[in-house]
Coordinates of C-alpha atoms in Angstrom, one line a residue:
G647 CA 121.5 124.7 77.3
D648 CA 123.3 122.7 79.5
L649 CA 120.8 123.1 82.2
P650 CA 118.9 119.3 82.5
I651 CA 115.3 119.2 83.1
P652 CA 114.2 115.7 84.6
T653 CA 111.0 114.6 82.6
Y654 CA 110.0 113.4 86.0
G655 CA 109.5 116.5 88.1
V656 CA 108.0 118.0 84.9
A657 CA 105.3 115.1 85.2
I658 CA 104.9 115.8 88.8
A659 CA 104.4 119.3 87.9
L660 CA 101.9 118.6 85.5
G661 CA 100.0 116.3 87.7
F662 CA 100.0 118.8 91.0
L663 CA 99.0 121.8 88.6
A664 CA 95.8 119.4 86.8
S665 CA 94.6 118.1 90.0
T666 CA 94.4 121.8 91.8
L667 CA 92.8 123.4 89.1
L668 CA 90.7 120.4 88.8
G669 CA 89.8 120.8 92.5
A670 CA 89.5 124.6 92.4
R671 CA 86.9 124.6 89.9
A672 CA 84.9 121.7 92.0
G673 CA 85.3 123.7 95.0
Q674 CA 83.6 126.9 93.7
R675 CA 80.9 124.6 92.0
Q676 CA 80.3 122.8 95.5
G677 CA 80.4 126.5 97.3
L678 CA 83.6 125.8 98.8
G679 CA 85.3 128.7 97.3
A680 CA 87.8 128.2 94.4
E681 CA 90.4 131.0 96.5
R682 CA 90.4 128.5 99.3
I683 CA 91.4 125.5 97.4
L684 CA 93.9 127.1 95.7
D685 CA 95.3 128.5 99.3
M686 CA 94.9 125.1 100.4
A687 CA 96.6 123.3 97.4
F688 CA 100.0 125.1 98.6
W689 CA 99.6 123.2 102.2
M690 CA 98.5 119.8 100.5
L691 CA 101.9 120.4 98.0
I692 CA 104.1 120.6 100.6
G693 CA 102.4 118.0 103.0
G694 CA 102.3 115.7 100.1
L695 CA 106.0 116.1 99.1
V696 CA 107.3 115.5 102.7
G697 CA 104.9 112.3 103.1
S698 CA 105.8 110.6 99.9
R699 CA 109.7 111.6 100.2
I700 CA 109.7 110.3 103.5
V701 CA 108.2 106.6 103.0
Y702 CA 110.6 106.3 99.9
V703 CA 113.6 107.0 102.1
L704 CA 112.2 104.3 104.4
T705 CA 111.2 102.0 102.1
T706 CA 115.1 102.6 100.5
L707 CA 117.1 103.1 103.4
D708 CA 119.6 100.5 102.5
Q709 CA 120.3 102.3 99.2
F710 CA 121.0 105.7 100.9
E711 CA 122.8 104.0 103.6
A712 CA 125.3 102.6 100.9
Q713 CA 125.6 105.7 99.4
C714 CA 127.0 107.3 102.3
R715 CA 129.0 105.4 103.8
L716 CA 130.6 104.3 100.1
G717 CA 129.6 107.0 98.0
L718 CA 128.1 107.2 94.7
I719 CA 131.6 105.5 93.4
P720 CA 132.8 103.0 95.7
G721 CA 136.6 103.5 96.5
D722 CA 136.4 106.7 95.0
P723 CA 138.3 109.2 97.4
R724 CA 135.8 111.9 98.5
P725 CA 136.0 115.4 100.0
A726 CA 134.3 116.8 103.3
L727 CA 131.9 118.2 101.0
R728 CA 131.0 115.3 98.7
L729 CA 130.8 113.3 101.7
A730 CA 128.3 115.5 103.0
Y731 CA 126.4 115.6 99.5
D732 CA 126.4 112.1 99.0
C733 CA 124.5 111.6 103.2
A734 CA 122.4 114.2 102.4
R735 CA 120.8 113.0 99.4
P736 CA 117.5 111.8 100.8
L737 CA 116.5 115.1 100.7
F738 CA 116.9 115.3 96.6
F739 CA 113.6 114.6 96.2
W740 CA 113.7 116.6 92.6
E741 CA 115.8 113.5 91.6
G742 CA 112.9 111.1 91.9
G743 CA 111.7 108.8 94.3
L744 CA 108.3 109.7 95.5
V745 CA 106.0 107.0 97.1
Y746 CA 102.2 107.8 96.1
Y747 CA 100.3 106.4 99.2
G748 CA 103.2 108.4 101.5
G749 CA 102.1 111.5 99.3
A750 CA 98.4 111.1 99.5
L751 CA 98.9 110.7 103.4
G752 CA 101.0 114.0 103.7
A753 CA 98.3 115.7 101.2
L754 CA 95.2 114.8 102.9
A755 CA 96.5 115.7 106.5
G756 CA 97.4 119.2 105.1
C757 CA 93.9 119.4 103.7
L758 CA 92.3 117.9 107.3
L759 CA 94.9 120.6 108.9
Y760 CA 93.5 123.3 106.7
T761 CA 89.9 122.5 106.8
R762 CA 89.8 122.7 110.5
R763 CA 91.6 125.8 110.5
N764 CA 89.4 127.6 108.4
G765 CA 86.2 126.0 109.5
M766 CA 85.5 123.9 106.1
N767 CA 83.9 120.6 106.1
F768 CA 86.6 118.0 105.6
L769 CA 84.4 115.4 103.9
Q770 CA 83.4 117.6 101.5
T771 CA 86.2 119.4 100.7
A772 CA 88.1 116.1 100.5
D773 CA 85.1 114.8 97.8
A774 CA 85.9 117.8 95.5
L775 CA 89.3 116.6 95.6
A776 CA 89.7 113.2 95.3
P777 CA 89.2 112.9 91.3
G778 CA 92.0 115.4 91.2
L779 CA 94.1 113.0 93.4
A780 CA 93.8 110.2 90.8
L781 CA 93.9 112.8 87.5
G782 CA 97.6 113.8 89.3
H783 CA 99.0 110.1 90.0
F784 CA 98.0 109.6 86.0
F785 CA 100.3 112.2 85.5
G786 CA 102.9 111.1 88.1
R787 CA 102.9 107.5 86.9
L788 CA 103.8 108.9 83.4
G789 CA 106.5 110.8 85.3
C790 CA 107.9 107.4 86.8
H791 CA 108.1 105.7 83.5
L792 CA 110.1 108.2 81.6
A793 CA 112.4 108.3 84.6
G794 CA 112.6 104.4 84.5
C795 CA 111.6 103.9 88.2
C796 CA 108.5 101.5 89.5
Y797 CA 109.4 99.2 87.2
G798 CA 108.0 95.5 86.7
M799 CA 109.6 91.8 86.1
P800 CA 111.6 91.1 83.4
T801 CA 109.5 89.5 80.5
P802 CA 109.8 87.8 77.3
S803 CA 106.5 89.4 75.9
A804 CA 106.0 91.8 73.1
M805 CA 104.9 94.2 76.2
G806 CA 108.3 94.7 77.4
I807 CA 109.7 97.7 77.9
S808 CA 113.8 98.2 77.7
F809 CA 115.3 101.1 79.9
P810 CA 118.7 102.8 78.8
P811 CA 121.8 103.8 81.1
Q812 CA 121.2 106.6 83.6
S813 CA 117.5 105.3 84.2
A814 CA 116.7 104.4 87.9
A815 CA 116.2 100.6 86.1
Y816 CA 119.2 100.4 84.4
L817 CA 121.1 101.6 87.9
E818 CA 119.2 99.5 90.3
M819 CA 119.5 96.2 88.0
F820 CA 123.2 97.7 87.6
E821 CA 123.7 97.3 91.1
S822 CA 122.1 93.9 91.7
G823 CA 124.1 92.4 89.6
T824 CA 121.4 91.9 86.7
V825 CA 122.6 93.7 84.3
T826 CA 126.6 94.4 83.0
L827 CA 128.4 97.6 82.8
H828 CA 128.4 97.8 79.6
A829 CA 125.0 96.6 78.5
D830 CA 122.8 99.2 76.4
F831 CA 119.9 98.6 78.2
T832 CA 118.1 96.5 80.6
P833 CA 115.8 93.4 80.1
P834 CA 112.4 94.0 78.6
L835 CA 110.5 94.9 81.6
V836 CA 106.4 94.7 82.5
P837 CA 105.5 98.4 82.0
T838 CA 103.4 98.6 85.1
Q839 CA 103.9 102.5 85.3
L840 CA 101.8 102.8 82.0
L841 CA 99.6 100.0 83.2
E842 CA 99.1 101.9 86.7
S843 CA 98.7 105.5 84.9
S844 CA 95.9 103.7 82.3
A845 CA 94.2 102.8 85.6
E846 CA 94.1 106.0 87.3
L847 CA 92.4 107.6 84.2
G848 CA 89.7 104.7 84.9
I849 CA 89.8 105.8 88.3
F850 CA 89.5 109.6 87.5
F851 CA 86.6 109.4 85.0
L852 CA 84.9 107.1 87.7
L853 CA 85.0 109.2 90.6
I854 CA 83.6 112.1 88.5
W855 CA 80.8 110.0 87.4
F856 CA 80.1 108.9 91.1
T857 CA 80.7 112.5 92.4
A858 CA 76.8 113.5 90.5
R859 CA 75.3 110.1 92.5
R860 CA 77.1 110.8 95.8
R861 CA 74.3 110.7 99.0
R862 CA 76.6 112.1 101.3
P863 CA 79.6 113.9 102.4
G864 CA 82.9 111.3 101.9
Q865 CA 81.6 108.7 99.7
V866 CA 83.9 110.2 96.7
L867 CA 87.0 110.2 98.9
A868 CA 85.8 106.9 100.3

């Protein structure tokens, strides 16, 4: 119907689901218990969302400050509720804007707290979850491509991809004056999201291969 479903959020959800199921399977196989891994995943999700959003807001603080001060449409008069809405946008993580390394650190903190409270070996648990982290990032970067964020530099090569209006790339390039108001697309850009997504898939298979060859806990995480 009229309810929009952001593909970015769908990709993030698929990544979390895939990594959680993979971690639960690895936990069961390594004697950690699938139920414990599934329980831990909730706290890692909370930590990951908080950490990734905080880092994103800190690295784009000037944009959020401008939206709060001027609104999404500069010069447009705003009632009090609209002002509050514009200033609360750092909380709207479902609109996109999650930094991977902030999420990884937040999820790692959630894992560390859970393992300490439940008497689990942190390094062994983290090793079981590490391949799933790369797999989740694979889906997340696909979401970045579909949202148009985390884009690369303009390129004249055939690999360049142009993004339409309402994408993050178009809106950011419009704000910087790189594209005009009536442009149909952005200039062709290096698809860094797809390149990194492919690399993450390679890292995932590498970690799966290395897991069977590790000599001590913590090596897969490292």
